[in-house]
C-alpha positions in Angstrom: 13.4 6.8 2.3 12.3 3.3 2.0 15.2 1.3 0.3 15.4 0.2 -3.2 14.3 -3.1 -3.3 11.3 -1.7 -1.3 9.8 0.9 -3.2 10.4 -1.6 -6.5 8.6 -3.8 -4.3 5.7 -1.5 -4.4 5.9 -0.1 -7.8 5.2 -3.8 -8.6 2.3 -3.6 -6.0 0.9 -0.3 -7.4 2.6 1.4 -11.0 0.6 4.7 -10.2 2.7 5.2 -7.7 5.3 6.6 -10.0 3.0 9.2 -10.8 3.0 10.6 -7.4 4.9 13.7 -6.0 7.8 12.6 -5.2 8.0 16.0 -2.9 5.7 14.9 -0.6 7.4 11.2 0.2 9.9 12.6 3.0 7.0 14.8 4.6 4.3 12.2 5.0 7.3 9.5 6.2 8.1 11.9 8.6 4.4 12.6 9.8 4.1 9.1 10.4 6.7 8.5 11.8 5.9 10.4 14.8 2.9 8.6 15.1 4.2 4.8 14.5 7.5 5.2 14.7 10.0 4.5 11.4 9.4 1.0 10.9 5.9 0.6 11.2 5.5 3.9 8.8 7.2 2.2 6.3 5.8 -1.2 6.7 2.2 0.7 6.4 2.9 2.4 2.9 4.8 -0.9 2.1 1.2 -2.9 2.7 -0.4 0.0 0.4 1.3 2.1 -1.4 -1.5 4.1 -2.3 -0.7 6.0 0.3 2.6 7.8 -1.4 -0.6 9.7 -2.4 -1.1 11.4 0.6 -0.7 15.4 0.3 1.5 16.0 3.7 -0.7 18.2 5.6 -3.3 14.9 5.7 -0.9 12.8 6.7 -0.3 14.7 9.9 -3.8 14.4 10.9 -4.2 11.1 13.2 -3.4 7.7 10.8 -4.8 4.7 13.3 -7.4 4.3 10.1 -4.4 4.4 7.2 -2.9 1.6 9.5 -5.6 -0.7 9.9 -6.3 0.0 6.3 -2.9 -0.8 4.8 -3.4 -4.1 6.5 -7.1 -4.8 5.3 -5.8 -3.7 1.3 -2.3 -6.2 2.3 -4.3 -9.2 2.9 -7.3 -8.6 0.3 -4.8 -7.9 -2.6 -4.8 -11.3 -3.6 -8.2 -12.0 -3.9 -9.3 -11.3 -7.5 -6.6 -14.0 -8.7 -8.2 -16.0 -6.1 -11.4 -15.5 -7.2 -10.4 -15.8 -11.1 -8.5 -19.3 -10.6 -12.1 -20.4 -8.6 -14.3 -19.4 -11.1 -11.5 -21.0 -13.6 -12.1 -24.1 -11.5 -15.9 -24.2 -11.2 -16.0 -23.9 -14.8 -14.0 -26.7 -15.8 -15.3 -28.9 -12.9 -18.8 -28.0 -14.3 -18.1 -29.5 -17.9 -16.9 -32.5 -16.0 -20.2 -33.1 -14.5 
């Protein structure tokens, strides 16, 4: 449904996700594909894959929110490291002082 190097692309992202139903991949895809269209479907649960999650009737509800969401969790993933190499960095700047 997604490729290989994808979906080990977001096992990496989120482990959990081999937890999930694996029944209920093709049926959400599809669901969202008829809303976005193939590509953008799997670019969505690419950004999050959380959303391999989704039981299939949900995911044929309207998805504009999992979209914008799967952006907002994309660009915010990094930000504990972030936030861990800054405090790092205050730290040792602080002893400098």
């Amino acid at each position: 449904l997604y490729g290989d190097e994808e979906a080990l692309a977001m096992v990496k992202l989120e482990s959990r996700s081999l937890r999930f139903n694996k029944d209920n991949f093709g049926p959400c895809l599809e669901a969202w594909e008829e809303q976005f269209g193939l590509e953008a479907a799997q670019a969505m649960v690419g950004r999050n894959p959380g959303l391999l999650g989704v039981l299939p009737m949900q995911a044929r509800e309207p998805a504009e929110a999992s979209m914008f969401l799967s952006y907002v969790v994309a660009v915010t993933r990094p930000l504990p490291q972030i936030a861990v190499v800054g405090g790092l960095l205050a730290i040792l700047t602080a002893g400098i002082r």
